[in-house]
Every structure is written in structure tokens, then in C-alpha cells.
mmCIF file of C-alpha atoms in Angstrom:
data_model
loop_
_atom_site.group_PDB
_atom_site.id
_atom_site.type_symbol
_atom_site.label_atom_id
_atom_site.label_comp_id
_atom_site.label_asym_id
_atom_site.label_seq_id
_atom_site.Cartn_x
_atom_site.Cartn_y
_atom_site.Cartn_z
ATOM 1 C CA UNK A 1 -20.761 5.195 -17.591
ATOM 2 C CA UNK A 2 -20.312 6.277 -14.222
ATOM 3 C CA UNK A 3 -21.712 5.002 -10.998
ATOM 4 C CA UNK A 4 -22.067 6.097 -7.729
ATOM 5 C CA UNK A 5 -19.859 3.966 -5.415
ATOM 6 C CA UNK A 6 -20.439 4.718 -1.257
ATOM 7 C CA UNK A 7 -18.482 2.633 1.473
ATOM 8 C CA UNK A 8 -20.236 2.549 4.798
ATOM 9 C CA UNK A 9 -18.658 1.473 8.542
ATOM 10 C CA UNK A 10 -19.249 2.080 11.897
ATOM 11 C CA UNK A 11 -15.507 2.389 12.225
ATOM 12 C CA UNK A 12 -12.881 3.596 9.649
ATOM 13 C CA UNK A 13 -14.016 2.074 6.952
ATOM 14 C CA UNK A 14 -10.760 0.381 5.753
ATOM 15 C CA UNK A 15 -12.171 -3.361 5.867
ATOM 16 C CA UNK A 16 -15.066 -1.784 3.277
ATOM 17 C CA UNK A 17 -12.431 0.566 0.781
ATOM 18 C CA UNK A 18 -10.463 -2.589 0.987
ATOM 19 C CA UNK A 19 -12.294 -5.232 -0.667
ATOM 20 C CA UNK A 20 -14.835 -2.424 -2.492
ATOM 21 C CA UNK A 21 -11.851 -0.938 -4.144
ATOM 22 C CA UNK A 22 -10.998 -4.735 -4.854
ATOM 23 C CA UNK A 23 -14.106 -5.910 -6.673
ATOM 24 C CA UNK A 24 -14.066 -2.534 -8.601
ATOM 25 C CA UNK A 25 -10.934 -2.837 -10.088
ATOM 26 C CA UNK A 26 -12.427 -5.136 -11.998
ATOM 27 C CA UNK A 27 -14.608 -3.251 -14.179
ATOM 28 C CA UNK A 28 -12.196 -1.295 -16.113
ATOM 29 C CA UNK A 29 -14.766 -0.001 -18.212
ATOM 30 C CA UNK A 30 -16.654 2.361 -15.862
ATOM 31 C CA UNK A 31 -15.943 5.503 -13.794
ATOM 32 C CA UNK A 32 -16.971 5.321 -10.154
ATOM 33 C CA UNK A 33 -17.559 8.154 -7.674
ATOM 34 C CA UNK A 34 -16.960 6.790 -4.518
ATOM 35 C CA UNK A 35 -17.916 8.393 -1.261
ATOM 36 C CA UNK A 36 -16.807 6.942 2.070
ATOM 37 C CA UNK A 37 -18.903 7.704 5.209
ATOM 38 C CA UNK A 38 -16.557 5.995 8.605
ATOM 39 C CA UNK A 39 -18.135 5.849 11.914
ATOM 40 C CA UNK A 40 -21.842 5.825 11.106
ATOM 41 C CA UNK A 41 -22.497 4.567 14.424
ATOM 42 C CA UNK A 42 -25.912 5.720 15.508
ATOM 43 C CA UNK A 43 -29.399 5.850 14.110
ATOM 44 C CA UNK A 44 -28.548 10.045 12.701
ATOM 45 C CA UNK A 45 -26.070 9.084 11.129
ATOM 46 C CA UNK A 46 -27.767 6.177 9.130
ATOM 47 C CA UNK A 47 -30.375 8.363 8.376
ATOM 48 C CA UNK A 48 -28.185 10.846 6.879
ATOM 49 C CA UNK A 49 -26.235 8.459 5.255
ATOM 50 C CA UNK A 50 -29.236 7.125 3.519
ATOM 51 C CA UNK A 51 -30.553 10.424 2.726
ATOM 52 C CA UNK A 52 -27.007 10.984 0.738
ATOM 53 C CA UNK A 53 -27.514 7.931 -0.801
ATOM 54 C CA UNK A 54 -30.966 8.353 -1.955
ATOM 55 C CA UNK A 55 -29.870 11.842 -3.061
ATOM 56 C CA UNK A 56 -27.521 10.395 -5.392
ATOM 57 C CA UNK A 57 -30.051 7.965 -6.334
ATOM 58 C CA UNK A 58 -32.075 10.527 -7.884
ATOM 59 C CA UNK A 59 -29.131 12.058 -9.608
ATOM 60 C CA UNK A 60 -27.481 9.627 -11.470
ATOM 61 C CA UNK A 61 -30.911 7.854 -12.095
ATOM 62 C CA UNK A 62 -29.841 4.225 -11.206
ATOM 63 C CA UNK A 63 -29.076 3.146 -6.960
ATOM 64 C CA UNK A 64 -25.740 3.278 -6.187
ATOM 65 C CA UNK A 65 -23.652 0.486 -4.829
ATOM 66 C CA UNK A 66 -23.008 0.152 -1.242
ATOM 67 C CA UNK A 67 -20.437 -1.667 0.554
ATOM 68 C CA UNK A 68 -20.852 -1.357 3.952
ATOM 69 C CA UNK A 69 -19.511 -3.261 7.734
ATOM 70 C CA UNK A 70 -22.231 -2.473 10.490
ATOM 71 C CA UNK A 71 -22.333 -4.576 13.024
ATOM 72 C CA UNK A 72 -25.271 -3.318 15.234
ATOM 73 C CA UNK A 73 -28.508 -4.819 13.356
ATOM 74 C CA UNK A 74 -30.515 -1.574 13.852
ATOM 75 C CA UNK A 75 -28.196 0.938 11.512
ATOM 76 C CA UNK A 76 -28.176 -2.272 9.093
ATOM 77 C CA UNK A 77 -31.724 -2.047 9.180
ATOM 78 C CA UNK A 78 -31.618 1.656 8.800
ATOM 79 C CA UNK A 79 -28.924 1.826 5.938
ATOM 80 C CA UNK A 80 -31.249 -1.222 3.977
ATOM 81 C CA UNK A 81 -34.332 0.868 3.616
ATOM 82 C CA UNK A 82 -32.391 3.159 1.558
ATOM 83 C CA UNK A 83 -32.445 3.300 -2.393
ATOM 84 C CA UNK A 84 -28.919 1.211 -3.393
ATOM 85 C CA UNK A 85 -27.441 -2.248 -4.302
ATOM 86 C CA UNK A 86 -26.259 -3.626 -0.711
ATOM 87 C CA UNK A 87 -23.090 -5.456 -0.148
ATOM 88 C CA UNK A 88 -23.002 -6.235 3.423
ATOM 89 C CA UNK A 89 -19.455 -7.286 3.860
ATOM 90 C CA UNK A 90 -20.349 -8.910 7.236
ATOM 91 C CA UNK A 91 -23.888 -10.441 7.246
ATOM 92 C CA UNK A 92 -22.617 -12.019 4.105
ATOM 93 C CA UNK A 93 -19.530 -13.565 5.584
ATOM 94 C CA UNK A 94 -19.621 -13.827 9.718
ATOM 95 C CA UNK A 95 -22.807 -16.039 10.043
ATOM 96 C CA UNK A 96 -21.504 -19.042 7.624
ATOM 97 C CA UNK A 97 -17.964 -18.295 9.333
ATOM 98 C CA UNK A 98 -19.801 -19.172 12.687
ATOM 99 C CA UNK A 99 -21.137 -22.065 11.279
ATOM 100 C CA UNK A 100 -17.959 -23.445 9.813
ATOM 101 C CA UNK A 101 -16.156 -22.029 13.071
ATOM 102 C CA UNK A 102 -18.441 -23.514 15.590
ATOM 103 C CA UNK A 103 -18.303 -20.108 17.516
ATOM 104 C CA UNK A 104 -19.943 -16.694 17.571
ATOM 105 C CA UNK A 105 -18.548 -13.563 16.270
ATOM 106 C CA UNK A 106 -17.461 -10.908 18.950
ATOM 107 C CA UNK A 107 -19.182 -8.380 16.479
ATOM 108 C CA UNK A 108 -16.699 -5.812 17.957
ATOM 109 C CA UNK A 109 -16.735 -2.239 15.764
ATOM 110 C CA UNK A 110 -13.750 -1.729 14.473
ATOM 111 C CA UNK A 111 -11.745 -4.639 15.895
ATOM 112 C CA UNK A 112 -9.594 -5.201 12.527
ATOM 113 C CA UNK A 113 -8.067 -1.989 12.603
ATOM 114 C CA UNK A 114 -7.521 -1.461 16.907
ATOM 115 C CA UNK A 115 -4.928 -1.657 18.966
ATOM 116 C CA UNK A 116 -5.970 -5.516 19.875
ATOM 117 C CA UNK A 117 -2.140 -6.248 20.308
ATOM 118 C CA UNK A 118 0.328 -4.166 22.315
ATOM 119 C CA UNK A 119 3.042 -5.646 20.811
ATOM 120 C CA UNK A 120 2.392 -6.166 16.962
ATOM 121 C CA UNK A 121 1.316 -2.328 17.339
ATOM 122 C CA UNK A 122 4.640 -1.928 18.757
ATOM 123 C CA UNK A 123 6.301 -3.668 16.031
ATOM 124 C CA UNK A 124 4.501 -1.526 13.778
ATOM 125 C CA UNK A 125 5.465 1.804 15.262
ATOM 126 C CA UNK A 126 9.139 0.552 15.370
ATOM 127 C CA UNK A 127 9.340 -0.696 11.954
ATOM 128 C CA UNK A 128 8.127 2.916 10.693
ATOM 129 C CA UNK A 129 10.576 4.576 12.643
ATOM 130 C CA UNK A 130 13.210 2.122 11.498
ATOM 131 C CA UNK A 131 12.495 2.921 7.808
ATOM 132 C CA UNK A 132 12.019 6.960 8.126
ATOM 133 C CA UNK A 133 15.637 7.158 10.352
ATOM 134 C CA UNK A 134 17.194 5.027 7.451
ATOM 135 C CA UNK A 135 15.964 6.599 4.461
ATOM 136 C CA UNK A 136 18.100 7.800 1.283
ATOM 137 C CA UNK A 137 21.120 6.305 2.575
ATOM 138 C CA UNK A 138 21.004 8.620 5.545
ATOM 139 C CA UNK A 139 22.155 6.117 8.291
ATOM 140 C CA UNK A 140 24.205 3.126 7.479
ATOM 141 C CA UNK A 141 25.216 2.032 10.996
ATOM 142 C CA UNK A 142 22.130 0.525 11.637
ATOM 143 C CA UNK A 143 22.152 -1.893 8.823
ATOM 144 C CA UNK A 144 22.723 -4.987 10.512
ATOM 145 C CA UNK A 145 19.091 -4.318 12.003
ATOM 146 C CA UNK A 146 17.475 -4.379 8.746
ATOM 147 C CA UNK A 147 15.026 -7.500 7.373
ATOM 148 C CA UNK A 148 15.691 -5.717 3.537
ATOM 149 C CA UNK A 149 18.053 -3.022 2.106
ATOM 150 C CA UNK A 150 16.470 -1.848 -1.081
ATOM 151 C CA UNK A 151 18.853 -0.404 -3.844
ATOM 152 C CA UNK A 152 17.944 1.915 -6.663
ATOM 153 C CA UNK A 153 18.830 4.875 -8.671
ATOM 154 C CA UNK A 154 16.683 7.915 -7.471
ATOM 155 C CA UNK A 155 13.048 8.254 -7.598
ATOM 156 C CA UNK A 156 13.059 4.320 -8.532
ATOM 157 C CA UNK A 157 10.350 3.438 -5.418
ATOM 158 C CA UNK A 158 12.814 2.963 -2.839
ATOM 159 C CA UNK A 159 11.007 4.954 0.095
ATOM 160 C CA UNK A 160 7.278 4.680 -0.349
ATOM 161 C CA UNK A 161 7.901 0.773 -0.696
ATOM 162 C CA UNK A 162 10.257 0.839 2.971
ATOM 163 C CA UNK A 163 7.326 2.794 4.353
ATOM 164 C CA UNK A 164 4.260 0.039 3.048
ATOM 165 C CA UNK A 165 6.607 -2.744 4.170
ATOM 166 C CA UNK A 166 7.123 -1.306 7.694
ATOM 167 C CA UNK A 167 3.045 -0.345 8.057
ATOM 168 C CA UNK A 168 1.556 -3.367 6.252
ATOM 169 C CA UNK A 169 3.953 -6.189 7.423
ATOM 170 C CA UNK A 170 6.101 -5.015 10.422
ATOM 171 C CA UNK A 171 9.388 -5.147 8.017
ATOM 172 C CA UNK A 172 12.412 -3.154 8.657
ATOM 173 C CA UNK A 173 13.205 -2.042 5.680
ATOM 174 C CA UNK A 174 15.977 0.584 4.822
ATOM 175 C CA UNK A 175 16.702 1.730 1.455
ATOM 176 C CA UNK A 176 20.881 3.387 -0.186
ATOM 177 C CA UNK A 177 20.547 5.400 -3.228
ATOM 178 C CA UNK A 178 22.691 4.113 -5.960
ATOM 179 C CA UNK A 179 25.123 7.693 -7.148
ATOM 180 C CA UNK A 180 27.061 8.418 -10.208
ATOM 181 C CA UNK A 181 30.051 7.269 -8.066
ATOM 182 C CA UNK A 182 28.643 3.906 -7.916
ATOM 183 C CA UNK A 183 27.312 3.758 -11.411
ATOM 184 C CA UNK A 184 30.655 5.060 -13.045
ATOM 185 C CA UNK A 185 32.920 2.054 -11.656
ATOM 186 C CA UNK A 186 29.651 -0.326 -11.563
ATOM 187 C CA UNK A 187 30.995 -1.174 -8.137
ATOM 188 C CA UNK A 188 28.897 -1.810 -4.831
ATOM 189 C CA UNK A 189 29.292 0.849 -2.573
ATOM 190 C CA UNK A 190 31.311 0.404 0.763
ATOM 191 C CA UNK A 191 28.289 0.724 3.388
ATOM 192 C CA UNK A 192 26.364 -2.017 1.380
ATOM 193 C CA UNK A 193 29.099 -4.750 1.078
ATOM 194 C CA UNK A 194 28.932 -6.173 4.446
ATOM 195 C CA UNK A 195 24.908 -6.555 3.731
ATOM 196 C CA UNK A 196 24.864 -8.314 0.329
ATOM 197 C CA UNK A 197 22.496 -11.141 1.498
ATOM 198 C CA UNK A 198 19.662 -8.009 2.527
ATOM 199 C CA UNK A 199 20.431 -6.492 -0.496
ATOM 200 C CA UNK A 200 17.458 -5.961 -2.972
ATOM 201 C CA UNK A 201 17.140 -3.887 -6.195
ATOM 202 C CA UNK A 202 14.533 -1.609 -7.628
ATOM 203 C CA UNK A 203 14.711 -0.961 -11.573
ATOM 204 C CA UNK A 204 12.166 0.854 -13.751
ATOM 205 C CA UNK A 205 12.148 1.947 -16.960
ATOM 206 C CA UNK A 206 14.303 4.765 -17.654
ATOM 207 C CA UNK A 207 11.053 6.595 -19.537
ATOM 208 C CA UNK A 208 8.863 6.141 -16.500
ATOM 209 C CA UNK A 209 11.848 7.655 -14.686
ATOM 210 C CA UNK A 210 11.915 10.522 -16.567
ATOM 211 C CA UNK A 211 8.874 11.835 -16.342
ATOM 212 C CA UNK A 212 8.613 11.437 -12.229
ATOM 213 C CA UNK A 213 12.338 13.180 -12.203
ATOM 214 C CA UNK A 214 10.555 15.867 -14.079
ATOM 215 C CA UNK A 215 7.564 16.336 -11.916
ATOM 216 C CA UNK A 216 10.509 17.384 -9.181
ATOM 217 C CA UNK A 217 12.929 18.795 -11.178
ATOM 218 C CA UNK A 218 11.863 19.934 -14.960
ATOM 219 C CA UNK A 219 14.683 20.660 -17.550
ATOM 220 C CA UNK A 220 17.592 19.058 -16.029
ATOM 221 C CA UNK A 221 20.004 16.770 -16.273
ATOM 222 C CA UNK A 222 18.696 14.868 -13.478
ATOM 223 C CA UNK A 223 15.720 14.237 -15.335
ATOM 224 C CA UNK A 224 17.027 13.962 -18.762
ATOM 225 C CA UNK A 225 16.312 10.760 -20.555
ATOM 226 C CA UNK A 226 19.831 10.212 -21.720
ATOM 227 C CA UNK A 227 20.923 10.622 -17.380
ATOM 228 C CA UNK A 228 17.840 7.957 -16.940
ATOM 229 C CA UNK A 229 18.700 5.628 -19.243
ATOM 230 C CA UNK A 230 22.323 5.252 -17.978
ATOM 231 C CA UNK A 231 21.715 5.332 -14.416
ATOM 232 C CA UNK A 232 19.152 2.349 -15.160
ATOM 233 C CA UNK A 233 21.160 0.756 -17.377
ATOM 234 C CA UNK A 234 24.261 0.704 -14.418
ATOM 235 C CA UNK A 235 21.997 0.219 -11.609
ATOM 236 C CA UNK A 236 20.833 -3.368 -13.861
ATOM 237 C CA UNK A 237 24.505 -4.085 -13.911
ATOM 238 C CA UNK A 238 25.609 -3.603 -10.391
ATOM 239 C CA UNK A 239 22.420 -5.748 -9.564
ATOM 240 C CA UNK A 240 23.639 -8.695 -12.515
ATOM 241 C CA UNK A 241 27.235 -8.142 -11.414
ATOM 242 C CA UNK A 242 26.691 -8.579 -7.578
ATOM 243 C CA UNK A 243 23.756 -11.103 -7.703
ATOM 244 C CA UNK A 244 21.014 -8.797 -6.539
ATOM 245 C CA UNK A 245 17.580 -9.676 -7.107
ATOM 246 C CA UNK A 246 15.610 -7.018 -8.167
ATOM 247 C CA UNK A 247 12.323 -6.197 -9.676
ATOM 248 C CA UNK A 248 10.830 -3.350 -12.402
ATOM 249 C CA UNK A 249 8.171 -1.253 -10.389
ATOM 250 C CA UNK A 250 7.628 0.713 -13.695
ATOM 251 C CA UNK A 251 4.220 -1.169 -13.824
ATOM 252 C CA UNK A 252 3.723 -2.567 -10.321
ATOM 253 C CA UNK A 253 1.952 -0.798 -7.531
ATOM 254 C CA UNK A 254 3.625 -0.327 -3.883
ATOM 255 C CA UNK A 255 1.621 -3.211 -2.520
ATOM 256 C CA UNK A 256 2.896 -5.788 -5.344
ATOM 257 C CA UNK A 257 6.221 -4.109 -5.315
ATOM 258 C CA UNK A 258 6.381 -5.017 -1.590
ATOM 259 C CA UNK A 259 4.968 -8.636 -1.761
ATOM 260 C CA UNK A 260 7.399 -9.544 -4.366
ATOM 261 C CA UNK A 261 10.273 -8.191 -2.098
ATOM 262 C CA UNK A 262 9.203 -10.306 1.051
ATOM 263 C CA UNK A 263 8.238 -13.636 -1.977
ATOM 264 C CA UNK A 264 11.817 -12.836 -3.351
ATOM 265 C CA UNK A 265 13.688 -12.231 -0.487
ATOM 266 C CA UNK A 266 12.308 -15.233 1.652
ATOM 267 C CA UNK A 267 11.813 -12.342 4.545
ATOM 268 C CA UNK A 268 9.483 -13.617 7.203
ATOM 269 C CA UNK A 269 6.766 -11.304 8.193
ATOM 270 C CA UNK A 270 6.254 -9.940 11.425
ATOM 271 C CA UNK A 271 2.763 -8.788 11.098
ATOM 272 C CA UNK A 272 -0.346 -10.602 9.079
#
């Protein structure tokens, strides 16, 4: 079965993909077509918003779910006349908050995901940086900044986890590809040894490896399963040898990947 899925803000929409995308994941069973509408700010926009929705009302022949964040009453208003199964994120959550708070809501658009704080913004930008100019092994001089150096064999998760680590929690976080070199003599490689204690390893399963190796490079040795399999299989031993933690992301998205990293690693958060 498949259902109609729209997420509705007067400013990016994140806060409503966010916990939409969270609630859905639940029902494993159906196919959703989700439609995101950000910055549906004014009475023309409501209306067309809930002229799509209606639209796809009439289509599908049941209402489609809506998860929406408006904060000005009138759009609300607007957006509730239409043909759908409301979630309103914030009606549903700010006024008992208030209660429990003793305090009003600032019922600022878009305050979650502004530049409220010059320097956690900063810390942001800088922790990006930090993790592009260290990538692959690039640049090892810089270690001795880093909150986490994650080791791997190729293609293992190394950079998109740096990069949600740096965005999400304000981590520097560089990452040193483990080479045949360093898997022949199962040693740790020179640039890394001074760093053990930021050390952290990224396995995954040498058939998962395989097929993203092949994606990039098809037919070769690189992405062989016999060159996966022992690349893994020395990359586990370094990590055993040397007393790395590490994790399999074989199964594990970026987000848990990078939770378990910072749970693991005892690395204190800059951003939350």
C-alpha cells in the first residue's frame, strides 16, 4: 500500500522530515511518497499547499498524512481545512511545554535551524573544515587537533561518518586509510602511533565491501572479494592487536555509526 506522506514548515522543514521520517520508519510494511513543501509562510502558499494536498487526496483515494511546524495560527488554520490526517508537530507539543515550563514559547520560524549562536555556528563551520582538510590520510600534522581518528580499509565509512560528526555534533574528526603496507606487516602505521588513544576503527563485512568497491571500480582487484576479505580480515587484526575499538557499519546507518563513535570513544560533544 502506498500513502501519500507531505511535510509542511514555514521554514526548512528539517524539525518536520525529522521526526516524520522517524514515526515512518516504523511501518515497514508500506511505501510512502513524501513531498516536502519549506517556507509556506503566507496565506498563497497555504492555499496552494492545500490544493496539492487535496489533489493527492483525490488520487490515491484516502487523505494523506501531514506533518507540519507553522507557527502563525492563520496558515495553521489555512493548512487544517484541507483534506489530510494532521500532525501538528507544535500545537501538539509547545502549549503543554509552556505549561510544564511556566513560560511562553518565542514561536520564532525557524529558530531550530538559525544562526541563534555565533559561536556553536562557528564550531560547526570549523569542525567541517577540520574533517574535509584531513580526509583519506591527506594531512597528518594536524592530528593532535583531532577529538577522533577513524581507521579503515577503503570505502569502509570513514569520510561520510567525519563529515556527520563535524555537522551534527561539532566533532573534529579526521579519518587514515589503512594500505596493503599496513595490512601486510599488520603493523600501525607511523603517522597514527603517536594518536593511539583517538584512534577508532571502522570494519564491515568484506561482501558489503565488495559490492560498494564495485559501484566505483567494477572488475578489479580492488573490488574483488578475495582483496575484501583480506583487507577486512587485517584491518580486524591491527584493531585486536593495537586495542582499537571499532565497530561493523555493514548494517548501521551514518547517524548510529557516529553515536556509537562519540558512546565508545567517551568524546564530549561540542554541539547538542
Amino acid at each position: 500500500m502506498k500513502r501519500t506522506v507531505f511535510f509542511i514548515s514555514d521554514g526548512t522543514g528539517i524539525t518536520a522530515e525529522t521526526l516524520g521520517h522517524s514515526l515512518l520508519a516504523q511501518f515497514d510494511t508500506l511505501d510512502f511518497d513524501q513531498v516536502t513543501l519549506p517556507f509556506t509562510n503566507d496565506l498563497t502558499k497555504a492555499a496552494d499547499a492545500v490544493a496539492r494536498i487535496n489533489k493527492a487526496a483525490m488520487t490515491d483515494d484516502m487523505p494523506p498524512v501531514v506533518f507540519s511546524t507553522l507557527i502563525n495560527d492563520d496558515i495553521r488554520e489555512a493548512l487544517a481545512e484541507s483534506n489530510a490526517f494532521m500532525l501538528d508537530i507544535f500545537s501538539s507539543f509547545l502549549k503543554p511545554l509552556e505549561e510544564a515550563l511556566g513560560a511562553e514559547s518565542s514561536y520564532s520560524v525557524g529558530r531550530s535551524h538559525s544562526i541563534v549562536d555565533d559561536q556553536s555556528y562557528q564550531v560547526r563551520i570549523d569542525s567541517v573544515n577540520y574533517a574535509l582538510d584531513n580526509d583519506d590520510g591527506a594531512r597528518t600534522r594536524h592530528y593532535d587537533a583531532a577529538d577522533v581518528i577513524l581507521v579503515g580499509v577503503s570505502r569502509s565509512g570513514k569520510t561520510p561518518t567525519c563529515l556527520y560528526l563535524a555537522l551534527q555534533f561539532g566533532v573534529k574528526a579526521a579519518n587514515y586509510p589503512l594500505t596493503d603496507d599496513d595490512l601486510d606487516d599488520l603493523n600501525l602505521p607511523k603517522a597514527l602511533r603517536a594518536h593511539r588513544n583517538k584512534l577508532f576503527g571502522l570494519s564491515i563485512e568484506p561482501e558489503r565491501l565488495t559490492a560498494i568497491r564495485t559501484e566505483r571500480k567494477p572488475n578489479s582487484r580492488y573490488a574483488s572479494i578475495n582483496q575484501c576479505e583480506s583487507e577486512v580480515r587485517g584491518a580486524e587484526a591491527i584493531f585486536n592487536r593495537f586495542g582499537i575499538p571499532f565497530v561493523n557499519s555493514t548494517h548501521a546507518s551514518i547517524e548510529e555509526i557516529s553515536t556509537r563513535v562519540i558512546e565508545a570513544a567517551g568524546i564530549k560533544r561540542r554541539l547538542v
